[in-house]
XYZ file of C-alpha atoms in Angstrom:
741
model
C -25.613 -85.907 1.550
C -26.705 -84.318 -1.725
C -25.901 -80.608 -1.540
C -28.120 -79.477 -4.396
C -25.376 -77.569 -6.235
C -25.600 -79.376 -9.553
C -29.381 -79.503 -9.292
C -29.411 -75.764 -8.654
C -27.495 -75.267 -11.913
C -29.898 -77.604 -13.756
C -32.848 -75.541 -12.526
C -31.100 -72.340 -13.561
C -30.334 -73.686 -17.032
C -33.929 -74.827 -17.450
C -35.268 -71.457 -16.256
C -33.012 -69.514 -18.618
C -34.004 -71.705 -21.580
C -37.710 -71.241 -20.800
C -37.259 -67.457 -20.502
C -35.386 -67.218 -23.800
C -37.986 -69.403 -25.537
C -40.703 -67.083 -24.224
C -38.846 -64.080 -25.641
C -38.580 -62.391 -22.258
C -35.700 -60.371 -20.819
C -34.749 -60.813 -17.186
C -36.347 -57.446 -16.465
C -39.613 -58.435 -18.164
C -39.820 -61.791 -16.350
C -38.930 -60.082 -13.096
C -41.814 -57.650 -13.528
C -44.336 -60.324 -14.485
C -43.365 -62.773 -11.714
C -42.791 -60.264 -8.927
C -39.215 -61.507 -8.454
C -36.278 -59.121 -8.333
C -33.879 -59.046 -11.276
C -31.012 -59.883 -8.926
C -32.807 -62.946 -7.548
C -33.654 -64.075 -11.083
C -30.036 -63.713 -12.183
C -28.874 -65.727 -9.157
C -31.306 -68.515 -10.048
C -30.165 -68.693 -13.675
C -26.502 -68.806 -12.602
C -27.175 -71.623 -10.118
C -26.300 -69.504 -7.111
C -29.522 -70.319 -5.237
C -29.964 -73.684 -3.538
C -33.494 -73.950 -4.840
C -36.166 -71.242 -4.909
C -39.220 -71.467 -2.737
C -42.345 -73.166 -4.016
C -44.385 -69.972 -4.369
C -41.537 -68.321 -6.300
C -41.437 -71.220 -8.756
C -45.213 -71.035 -9.118
C -45.028 -67.308 -9.922
C -42.273 -67.927 -12.482
C -44.260 -70.715 -14.147
C -47.322 -68.470 -14.454
C -45.256 -65.604 -15.864
C -43.662 -67.977 -18.409
C -47.099 -69.286 -19.449
C -46.275 -72.922 -18.618
C -48.977 -75.547 -18.541
C -49.481 -77.796 -15.514
C -46.942 -80.385 -16.696
C -44.322 -77.736 -17.421
C -44.907 -76.103 -14.044
C -44.505 -79.481 -12.313
C -41.226 -80.135 -14.157
C -39.892 -76.721 -13.130
C -40.925 -77.349 -9.508
C -39.250 -80.771 -9.573
C -35.999 -79.207 -10.793
C -36.225 -76.590 -8.052
C -36.966 -79.115 -5.323
C -33.777 -81.038 -6.141
C -31.785 -77.959 -5.194
C -33.438 -77.498 -1.808
C -31.899 -78.902 1.412
C -33.190 -82.401 2.124
C -34.663 -82.962 5.583
C -33.462 -85.980 7.495
C -34.621 -87.512 10.704
C -32.981 -86.665 14.005
C -32.949 -88.503 17.269
C -35.716 -86.228 18.490
C -37.815 -86.954 15.376
C -37.263 -90.693 15.758
C -38.927 -90.514 19.137
C -42.028 -88.875 17.650
C -44.882 -91.005 16.462
C -44.707 -91.643 12.671
C -48.337 -90.686 12.537
C -47.691 -87.351 14.246
C -47.785 -84.171 12.219
C -44.131 -83.327 12.851
C -42.269 -86.544 12.246
C -39.099 -84.943 10.907
C -36.749 -82.058 11.568
C -33.555 -80.946 9.879
C -30.185 -81.891 11.267
C -28.747 -78.657 9.912
C -30.001 -75.347 11.244
C -32.326 -73.874 8.605
C -31.228 -70.596 7.101
C -33.700 -68.722 4.909
C -32.006 -65.337 5.248
C -31.215 -63.563 1.994
C -27.555 -62.707 1.575
C -26.068 -59.800 3.458
C -26.373 -56.470 1.626
C -23.350 -55.135 -0.200
C -22.163 -51.603 0.348
C -23.648 -51.316 3.828
C -22.179 -48.394 5.761
C -22.587 -46.761 9.132
C -25.695 -47.245 11.285
C -23.629 -48.016 14.394
C -26.266 -46.566 16.708
C -29.114 -48.470 15.039
C -27.143 -51.744 15.050
C -26.431 -51.333 18.737
C -30.086 -50.526 19.427
C -31.148 -53.629 17.493
C -28.802 -55.810 19.515
C -30.081 -54.330 22.772
C -33.710 -54.704 21.700
C -33.332 -58.381 20.825
C -31.873 -59.335 24.201
C -34.328 -60.483 26.811
C -37.214 -62.854 27.205
C -39.059 -63.668 23.968
C -38.252 -60.304 22.384
C -40.068 -58.930 19.386
C -38.213 -56.056 17.799
C -39.799 -53.506 15.446
C -37.439 -51.878 12.964
C -39.467 -48.992 11.586
C -38.782 -46.080 9.267
C -39.831 -44.441 6.008
C -39.718 -46.089 2.597
C -36.213 -46.404 1.200
C -34.419 -45.711 4.479
C -32.705 -49.113 4.561
C -34.579 -51.103 7.206
C -34.149 -54.480 5.479
C -30.474 -53.826 4.763
C -29.920 -52.944 8.413
C -31.579 -56.117 9.697
C -29.832 -58.433 7.233
C -26.450 -56.852 7.926
C -27.044 -57.241 11.659
C -28.311 -60.816 11.343
C -25.335 -61.960 9.277
C -22.805 -60.212 11.505
C -24.352 -60.965 14.924
C -21.785 -63.199 16.698
C -24.342 -64.284 19.287
C -26.956 -65.230 16.713
C -29.414 -68.070 17.384
C -27.911 -71.504 16.879
C -31.071 -73.341 15.807
C -31.748 -71.503 12.590
C -32.766 -68.290 10.877
C -36.093 -67.886 9.118
C -37.059 -65.056 6.810
C -40.233 -64.044 5.007
C -40.957 -61.015 2.856
C -44.532 -60.151 3.786
C -44.714 -57.689 0.877
C -46.964 -55.351 2.844
C -45.964 -52.482 0.552
C -45.565 -54.343 -2.707
C -47.589 -54.246 -5.860
C -47.201 -58.016 -6.312
C -49.591 -59.049 -3.541
C -49.014 -60.323 -0.026
C -48.397 -63.970 0.865
C -51.001 -65.495 3.125
C -49.999 -66.409 6.651
C -50.388 -70.118 5.918
C -48.043 -69.858 2.906
C -45.347 -68.317 5.078
C -45.913 -70.869 7.833
C -45.612 -73.752 5.373
C -42.209 -72.491 4.281
C -41.099 -72.098 7.889
C -42.316 -75.577 8.806
C -40.671 -77.117 5.760
C -37.408 -75.429 6.683
C -37.750 -76.890 10.184
C -37.999 -80.385 8.672
C -41.730 -81.013 8.587
C -42.625 -83.033 5.456
C -44.974 -81.195 3.136
C -47.679 -83.833 3.515
C -47.606 -83.376 7.308
C -48.073 -79.594 7.275
C -51.599 -78.588 8.372
C -53.766 -76.947 5.726
C -55.345 -74.389 8.064
C -53.656 -71.213 9.274
C -54.462 -71.958 12.904
C -53.076 -75.502 12.670
C -49.898 -74.409 10.919
C -49.368 -71.548 13.386
C -49.837 -73.880 16.366
C -47.345 -76.383 14.956
C -44.828 -73.607 14.273
C -45.128 -72.296 17.807
C -44.693 -75.816 19.174
C -41.568 -76.537 17.122
C -40.071 -73.137 17.938
C -40.743 -73.446 21.654
C -37.494 -75.296 22.441
C -35.316 -73.655 19.807
C -33.183 -70.538 19.553
C -34.473 -69.158 16.269
C -34.181 -65.794 14.568
C -37.364 -64.989 12.650
C -37.238 -61.986 10.330
C -40.631 -60.766 9.112
C -39.824 -58.164 6.485
C -42.074 -55.417 5.101
C -45.038 -55.976 7.383
C -48.179 -54.003 6.606
C -49.752 -54.110 10.067
C -49.774 -55.973 13.372
C -52.518 -58.361 12.260
C -50.330 -59.669 9.428
C -47.502 -60.433 11.874
C -49.216 -62.073 14.856
C -49.894 -65.558 13.347
C -46.198 -65.782 12.391
C -44.729 -65.158 15.834
C -42.897 -68.179 17.268
C -43.544 -69.640 20.710
C -41.152 -70.135 23.582
C -38.793 -67.706 25.232
C -35.639 -68.396 23.228
C -36.652 -67.063 19.811
C -35.995 -63.585 18.521
C -38.384 -61.992 16.022
C -37.446 -58.894 14.051
C -40.225 -57.142 12.150
C -39.543 -54.390 9.622
C -42.254 -51.988 8.537
C -42.948 -48.531 7.191
C -45.674 -48.310 9.833
C -45.075 -48.022 13.561
C -47.248 -51.064 14.424
C -48.234 -49.912 17.922
C -50.531 -52.926 18.205
C -47.497 -55.218 18.513
C -46.104 -53.015 21.246
C -49.359 -53.444 23.167
C -49.935 -57.160 22.569
C -46.382 -58.523 22.423
C -44.227 -55.935 24.211
C -42.407 -55.270 20.961
C -39.420 -52.945 21.208
C -39.150 -50.329 18.475
C -35.902 -49.349 16.763
C -36.320 -46.291 14.550
C -34.247 -45.994 11.368
C -33.807 -42.456 10.104
C -32.097 -40.977 7.055
C -28.314 -40.985 6.805
C -26.210 -38.050 7.925
C -24.359 -36.377 5.009
C -20.969 -38.043 5.771
C -22.594 -41.503 5.770
C -24.440 -40.596 2.568
C -21.197 -39.721 0.791
C -19.619 -42.936 2.122
C -22.478 -44.919 0.580
C -21.819 -43.205 -2.770
C -18.135 -44.040 -2.449
C -18.838 -47.736 -1.928
C -20.758 -47.886 -5.199
C -18.745 -45.437 -7.302
C -15.316 -45.923 -5.770
C -13.558 -43.695 -3.292
C -11.386 -42.066 -5.974
C -14.417 -40.677 -7.821
C -16.096 -39.362 -4.690
C -12.903 -37.987 -3.163
C -12.218 -36.124 -6.402
C -15.421 -34.087 -5.867
C -16.078 -34.009 -2.115
C -18.285 -30.899 -2.201
C -20.425 -32.318 -5.018
C -20.740 -35.665 -3.191
C -21.930 -33.867 -0.076
C -24.386 -31.862 -2.150
C -25.767 -35.083 -3.687
C -26.235 -36.573 -0.218
C -28.150 -33.476 0.852
C -30.307 -33.391 -2.302
C -31.204 -37.041 -1.681
C -32.187 -36.078 1.844
C -29.998 -38.833 3.277
C -32.387 -41.485 1.923
C -30.335 -44.609 1.070
C -32.712 -45.648 -1.720
C -32.322 -42.256 -3.403
C -28.543 -42.350 -2.956
C -28.338 -45.811 -4.525
C -30.396 -44.706 -7.516
C -28.093 -41.711 -7.990
C -25.058 -43.963 -7.627
C -26.503 -46.368 -10.200
C -27.036 -43.520 -12.672
C -23.487 -42.282 -12.173
C -22.023 -45.807 -12.351
C -23.557 -46.181 -15.802
C -22.095 -42.831 -16.884
C -18.408 -42.812 -15.900
C -17.841 -39.618 -17.885
C -20.398 -37.678 -15.815
C -19.153 -35.552 -12.960
C -20.847 -35.643 -9.581
C -21.352 -31.897 -9.894
C -23.330 -32.286 -13.120
C -25.558 -34.883 -11.435
C -26.065 -32.533 -8.510
C -27.042 -29.761 -10.913
C -29.626 -32.076 -12.481
C -31.066 -32.996 -9.094
C -31.273 -29.344 -8.068
C -34.220 -28.954 -10.430
C -37.101 -29.726 -8.074
C -39.448 -30.381 -10.999
C -37.243 -33.282 -12.187
C -35.777 -34.608 -8.960
C -38.257 -37.427 -8.375
C -37.953 -38.581 -11.988
C -34.176 -38.720 -11.641
C -34.565 -40.762 -8.463
C -36.524 -43.491 -10.265
C -34.770 -46.305 -12.113
C -36.715 -48.988 -13.960
C -39.391 -50.172 -11.522
C -37.696 -48.975 -8.370
C -37.068 -45.599 -6.834
C -38.383 -43.050 -4.389
C -41.658 -42.317 -6.158
C -42.540 -46.009 -6.509
C -41.753 -46.669 -2.831
C -43.870 -43.743 -1.665
C -46.722 -44.739 -3.968
C -46.842 -48.208 -2.420
C -46.803 -46.733 1.084
C -49.675 -44.408 0.257
C -51.708 -47.239 -1.290
C -51.929 -48.946 2.085
C -53.627 -45.956 3.744
C -57.364 -45.175 3.870
C -58.571 -42.894 1.079
C -59.398 -40.079 3.508
C -55.814 -40.124 4.784
C -54.175 -40.260 1.355
C -56.456 -37.383 0.315
C -55.156 -35.233 3.153
C -51.590 -36.197 2.199
C -52.062 -34.906 -1.348
C -53.241 -31.558 0.008
C -50.343 -31.306 2.453
C -48.003 -31.081 -0.505
C -49.413 -27.612 -1.241
C -48.396 -26.272 2.165
C -45.876 -23.503 1.516
C -43.945 -23.884 4.774
C -41.790 -26.470 6.478
C -43.981 -27.332 9.484
C -47.697 -27.834 9.781
C -50.243 -28.014 12.580
C -53.735 -29.485 12.614
C -55.365 -26.141 11.816
C -53.266 -25.600 8.699
C -53.810 -29.229 7.645
C -57.553 -28.805 8.088
C -57.545 -25.660 5.956
C -55.543 -27.384 3.205
C -57.820 -30.414 3.085
C -61.066 -28.498 3.603
C -61.931 -30.409 6.766
C -62.003 -29.812 10.517
C -58.962 -29.923 12.836
C -59.982 -33.182 14.543
C -60.233 -35.068 11.238
C -57.011 -33.461 10.052
C -55.168 -34.488 13.214
C -56.337 -38.077 12.821
C -54.962 -38.112 9.266
C -51.694 -36.552 10.427
C -51.298 -39.310 13.014
C -51.914 -41.996 10.371
C -49.335 -40.400 8.089
C -46.862 -40.209 10.959
C -47.381 -43.886 11.730
C -46.610 -44.589 8.048
C -43.438 -42.452 8.270
C -44.709 -40.015 5.673
C -44.602 -37.274 8.311
C -42.464 -36.630 11.379
C -43.877 -35.042 14.514
C -41.068 -32.609 15.321
C -42.769 -31.141 18.400
C -46.128 -31.694 20.086
C -48.747 -30.689 17.530
C -46.242 -29.826 14.772
C -45.380 -32.065 11.821
C -42.830 -31.911 8.999
C -42.223 -33.750 5.711
C -38.973 -35.049 4.282
C -38.091 -32.976 1.197
C -38.555 -35.893 -1.210
C -41.880 -36.817 0.391
C -43.014 -33.209 -0.034
C -42.050 -33.279 -3.723
C -44.035 -36.480 -4.172
C -47.067 -35.018 -2.391
C -46.937 -31.964 -4.632
C -47.100 -34.221 -7.696
C -50.513 -35.549 -6.603
C -53.886 -34.066 -7.460
C -55.342 -31.582 -4.983
C -58.294 -29.191 -4.935
C -57.560 -26.043 -6.991
C -58.369 -23.828 -3.982
C -55.958 -25.630 -1.660
C -53.321 -22.890 -1.634
C -55.909 -20.143 -1.264
C -57.464 -22.004 1.678
C -54.196 -22.255 3.598
C -53.304 -18.619 2.870
C -56.683 -17.557 4.237
C -56.057 -19.766 7.254
C -52.899 -17.778 7.966
C -54.715 -14.467 7.475
C -57.475 -15.512 9.895
C -55.092 -16.936 12.488
C -52.638 -14.033 12.363
C -55.511 -11.565 12.681
C -56.455 -13.325 15.914
C -52.824 -13.226 17.043
C -52.704 -9.453 16.421
C -55.846 -8.973 18.533
C -54.282 -10.947 21.404
C -50.844 -9.377 21.101
C -52.032 -5.784 20.674
C -55.508 -5.514 22.239
C -57.569 -2.704 20.781
C -55.474 -2.355 17.624
C -57.396 -1.392 14.496
C -57.836 -4.055 11.821
C -55.175 -3.585 9.165
C -57.497 -4.357 6.249
C -60.844 -5.762 5.158
C -60.761 -9.434 4.143
C -60.475 -10.377 0.435
C -63.781 -10.504 -1.392
C -63.404 -14.244 -2.074
C -62.016 -15.087 1.364
C -62.376 -18.786 2.260
C -62.929 -18.977 6.024
C -61.384 -22.042 7.693
C -63.624 -24.451 9.593
C -61.894 -23.485 12.845
C -59.346 -20.864 13.869
C -56.838 -21.205 16.685
C -57.722 -19.128 19.755
C -55.143 -17.101 21.679
C -55.868 -16.663 25.369
C -53.267 -13.985 25.969
C -50.298 -12.097 24.591
C -47.781 -14.816 25.446
C -49.733 -17.362 23.393
C -49.756 -14.988 20.422
C -46.036 -14.265 20.803
C -45.280 -18.010 20.913
C -47.352 -18.584 17.779
C -45.581 -15.808 15.890
C -42.197 -17.219 16.916
C -43.137 -20.722 15.744
C -44.830 -19.628 12.525
C -42.524 -16.853 11.339
C -40.863 -19.000 8.663
C -44.215 -20.418 7.534
C -45.688 -16.912 7.233
C -42.721 -15.739 5.179
C -43.009 -18.751 2.889
C -46.756 -18.205 2.610
C -46.051 -14.684 1.323
C -43.658 -16.103 -1.275
C -46.215 -18.739 -2.344
C -48.989 -16.161 -2.644
C -46.719 -13.878 -4.655
C -45.680 -16.714 -7.005
C -49.351 -17.615 -7.552
C -50.208 -13.936 -8.245
C -52.636 -13.940 -5.315
C -51.785 -10.294 -4.678
C -54.673 -9.619 -2.299
C -53.335 -12.378 -0.002
C -49.665 -11.463 -0.405
C -49.766 -8.029 1.183
C -52.372 -8.959 3.777
C -50.247 -11.764 5.233
C -47.303 -9.368 5.475
C -49.429 -6.803 7.289
C -50.641 -9.373 9.818
C -47.000 -9.762 10.811
C -46.695 -6.171 12.019
C -46.458 -7.045 15.746
C -43.507 -9.298 14.920
C -41.979 -6.528 12.791
C -42.352 -4.092 15.682
C -40.849 -6.525 18.196
C -37.847 -7.301 15.985
C -37.578 -4.248 13.771
C -33.946 -4.841 12.847
C -34.525 -8.303 11.382
C -34.296 -7.248 7.737
C -37.973 -6.853 6.900
C -37.538 -4.475 3.939
C -37.509 -7.141 1.147
C -40.706 -8.730 2.478
C -42.379 -5.317 2.707
C -41.302 -4.459 -0.841
C -43.004 -7.659 -1.984
C -46.140 -6.535 -0.153
C -45.901 -3.076 -1.709
C -45.721 -4.509 -5.213
C -48.732 -6.712 -4.394
C -50.861 -3.747 -3.244
C -50.103 -1.950 -6.485
C -50.880 -5.041 -8.558
C -54.071 -5.407 -6.529
C -54.957 -1.742 -7.078
C -55.562 -1.235 -3.360
C -54.467 2.276 -2.311
C -55.601 1.689 1.260
C -53.271 -1.308 1.532
C -50.515 0.548 -0.297
C -50.598 3.414 2.227
C -50.387 0.968 5.153
C -47.481 -0.963 3.643
C -45.607 2.225 2.698
C -45.945 3.388 6.266
C -44.462 0.213 7.780
C -41.732 0.078 5.137
C -40.794 3.699 5.834
C -40.580 2.985 9.548
C -38.368 -0.080 9.041
C -36.042 1.869 6.737
C -35.842 4.649 9.324
C -34.848 2.142 12.003
C -32.207 0.785 9.607
C -30.743 4.317 9.205
C -31.896 4.518 5.586
C -33.787 7.735 6.184
C -33.673 9.277 2.666
C -35.368 6.131 1.289
C -37.806 6.148 4.173
C -38.885 9.743 3.535
C -39.920 8.935 -0.046
C -42.194 6.122 1.139
C -43.578 8.014 4.113
C -44.498 11.096 2.120
C -46.224 8.854 -0.431
C -48.076 7.076 2.395
C -49.303 10.359 3.848
C -50.465 11.589 0.447
C -52.300 8.356 -0.382
C -54.011 8.268 3.011
C -55.134 11.891 2.787
C -56.457 11.328 -0.742
C -58.381 8.278 0.425
C -59.772 10.188 3.432
C -58.165 7.639 5.741
C -57.369 9.762 8.799
C -56.060 6.750 10.716
C -53.519 5.870 8.037
C -52.589 9.538 7.603
C -51.950 9.924 11.336
C -49.874 6.762 11.320
C -47.839 8.043 8.393
C -47.233 11.366 10.149
C -45.948 9.565 13.246
C -43.436 7.563 11.240
C -42.540 10.637 9.174
C -41.720 12.363 12.463
C -39.320 9.540 13.285
C -37.509 10.098 9.990
C -37.417 13.849 10.567
C -35.994 13.325 14.047
C -33.293 10.996 12.738
C -32.152 13.847 10.460
C -32.028 16.216 13.427
C -35.341 17.953 12.834
C -36.775 17.426 16.315
C -39.074 20.473 16.121
C -40.480 19.310 12.768
C -40.930 15.843 14.242
C -42.859 17.278 17.184
C -45.103 19.223 14.792
C -45.868 16.059 12.792
C -46.776 14.197 15.972
C -49.080 16.982 17.122
C -50.832 16.901 13.701
C -51.205 13.125 14.048
C -52.679 13.488 17.549
C -55.162 16.054 16.225
C -56.295 13.676 13.445
C -56.697 10.888 16.008
C -58.817 13.091 18.282
C -60.969 14.093 15.315
C -61.885 10.468 14.582
C -62.084 9.558 18.282
C -59.245 7.024 18.167
C -57.679 7.156 21.642
C -55.174 4.432 20.786
C -53.793 6.410 17.868
C -53.809 9.580 19.969
C -51.776 7.778 22.620
C -49.318 6.551 19.988
C -48.878 10.060 18.571
C -48.437 11.486 22.074
C -45.925 8.767 22.928
C -43.784 9.704 19.918
C -44.127 13.385 20.776
C -42.756 12.614 24.238
C -39.891 10.689 22.645
C -38.865 13.639 20.491
C -39.150 16.017 23.433
C -36.902 13.762 25.502
C -34.357 13.511 22.689
C -34.325 17.328 22.573
C -33.631 17.430 26.310
C -36.995 19.031 27.132
C -37.390 16.866 30.242
C -40.365 18.637 31.822
C -42.335 18.539 28.552
C -41.370 14.889 27.951
C -42.470 13.856 31.445
C -45.789 15.713 31.153
C -46.497 14.367 27.669
C -45.598 10.769 28.610
C -47.782 10.951 31.713
C -50.667 12.270 29.604
C -50.195 9.461 27.081
C -50.274 6.831 29.832
C -53.576 8.310 31.011
C -55.026 7.656 27.539
C -54.659 3.880 27.992
C -58.078 2.270 27.746
C -57.256 -0.469 30.245
C -55.339 0.101 33.471
C -51.835 -1.378 33.581
C -52.001 -2.499 29.971
C -48.661 -3.948 28.914
C -48.032 -3.344 25.243
C -45.252 -1.790 23.216
C -46.351 1.865 23.606
C -46.808 1.313 27.346
C -43.244 -0.004 27.682
C -41.842 2.856 25.614
C -43.769 5.469 27.616
C -42.426 4.065 30.881
C -38.935 4.270 29.406
C -39.428 7.910 28.396
C -40.741 8.741 31.871
C -37.692 7.077 33.418
C -35.299 9.003 31.178
C -37.111 12.279 31.904
C -36.964 11.670 35.651
C -33.253 11.007 35.414
C -32.861 14.144 33.329
C -34.620 16.105 36.064
C -32.218 14.692 38.671
C -34.751 12.318 40.255
C -32.349 9.361 40.260
C -34.243 6.818 42.370
C -37.590 7.467 40.677
C -35.978 7.264 37.238
C -34.221 3.971 37.996
C -37.435 2.482 39.384
C -39.383 3.528 36.290
C -36.759 2.194 33.851
C -36.505 -1.108 35.705
C -40.293 -1.455 35.520
C -40.209 -0.747 31.779
C -37.462 -3.330 31.214
C -39.210 -6.040 33.219
C -42.521 -5.530 31.418
C -40.721 -5.710 28.073
C -38.898 -8.883 29.109
C -42.100 -10.562 30.271
C -43.830 -9.628 26.995
C -40.969 -10.926 24.831
C -40.306 -7.400 23.535
C -36.503 -7.601 23.457
C -35.986 -4.375 21.561
C -37.949 -2.438 24.195
C -36.075 -4.203 26.999
C -32.783 -3.229 25.393
C -33.836 0.427 25.182
C -34.870 0.576 28.838
C -31.785 -1.311 30.038
C -29.492 0.942 27.997
C -30.903 3.986 29.769
C -30.729 2.165 33.094
C -27.044 1.309 32.641
C -26.264 4.985 32.110
C -27.587 5.597 35.616
C -26.444 2.408 37.348
C -23.547 -0.003 36.789
C -25.439 -2.833 38.485
C -24.030 -6.253 37.309
C -27.530 -7.736 37.319
C -28.718 -5.008 34.949
C -25.700 -5.646 32.722
C -26.524 -9.364 32.643
C -30.107 -8.620 31.615
C -28.854 -6.252 28.927
C -26.477 -8.902 27.568
C -29.273 -11.481 27.520
C -31.628 -9.174 25.605
C -28.854 -8.295 23.159
C -28.046 -11.967 22.562
C -31.690 -12.701 21.787
C -31.684 -9.976 19.168
C -28.217 -10.558 17.720
C -28.824 -13.804 15.743
C -31.262 -12.048 13.405
C -29.349 -8.776 13.042
């Protein structure tokens, strides 16, 4: 039988001559025809058996051939294709029937196995498991450039139990700029590969699909449908029978196929750093990578484990043997240039993401562009709505579309994240000029609500900015625990929002976001807040807001006092008191006096501290602020207890508890007052009452997530009782605080 080898070379020679005559490089012809440079080179060298009809047609159009020239090129290509011959089964079919021939050899349309494939043991095993069973359809899904096609081809070529009746492959080009093949075009190629003469292939999609299902019904075929856009594109191409295996790859999740065809998904994620460095080694050579192991690991991390990005980097380094891996890593570290460095000719990360985004509705791609301006690492529907200037329901719908397209990952219910390279791409897109301001104001509005839930009755820290942009909807907090959970989840985002506001010189937002974090600062005072507060202080001064400056100075002074940096704290606290008095802000002045008393006490001046607290309580009574009066009285009781004045401390703490506006209110001052009462009772020799009071204080602190307060109460309790259960609670509270100390 004619094997097509010499004909394949004749076609390649003809193609090369036509390209040279047209004055085109391989790259130029590749771009015009929508054929990869590698495939074009294989054709010209005679390595392909004979390109498919539509490929030849695209090449002829790109070369500008007339009808006769295109026919000649097709004739040369057809001589290199496998020739169908009749089998015993075909001989029994009617000559007039539509399928009067099949191939004696099993058809194989799979592209060659990828070179340099590494790792993916878990995904390969999952693919094998997913393709076992009755009429399985397997979905291999993942983001652009993650290596889905390479995984499937590697698996298909290595699978020892592969189907014996043939392997079919079609690139559906669902994310290509060269246009998608129609279903009937793909079916014609499949039918031709199965031995159906071209003149017997039905013209209609339905007819061709029915014939394909009929021919596949009794065969063990592997059908690979690569780069599918959606479920609708795939369904006409699914074979019939229960012996075929279909593997679909897509950047979208294609849930419709799961519903209609019980498809089994296999997710492909980015490579772990060791696998990323191994991929580099396979392209560059192990000696080059092993010579700079730290730089290779850094490159893998900068590429975010994305195989496409790693291959582009490897290609750049392969062309520059004198470059070190460290120098390439230094280049990639520049976030403003990283995407450009990860593009090579017409391929790369940016091009892949662009094609993915093109397939999405305009409203979804618009939200995506705005998400790039989010300063943090995780986003919820409220933040997305603020960024895009829409409502949370519309934002959530867009987030789900983007997740289905693997442009986002849902890391927890209602929380999404972007791959670093995807975020860089999103930031390169156009967005509304107020996008950053909108999300900053979202955080101000939400955190203000969290403060109200966490510390009921607390005074507002500030008026809103004059050009505040209110979000369409603000998250509601039903209770303290909801606010505490939000603060815990959003702490990193809030810190990054401060940095983004500061970088954009939005000073009025910078210090306000910091001040909305004060409950978190109080709960975890030893978490190193001073740098963030210094940023806020500089912002208040740049903003010319003395009211804000006094408030920030006060919190900064308190934090420095807790960090045993009292001399620094005194400077800030005295300035805070002066500014507040000058502004006639009795609330801020009282607050400053309370914190000043803490600094005085830490230096041993307990009498001076008590005087400052009494002045603060007087200011609070003058303006009718019972909450501030209670706070001042609480601190007075603390200083009295530290001085060993147990009767005074007990009386003062009891009076402060009576100032609570709601019975049995559990907040930070309440916990601290219970602790002082417990210590005072112990000091007065009332052991049982003191232990009961301290245990109550500790349990309320634990239930409120106030670990610092729990630790204080449990410390005092351990001095009175060596109970193992108390020790265990103390150790647990300490461990919760230790990671951030």
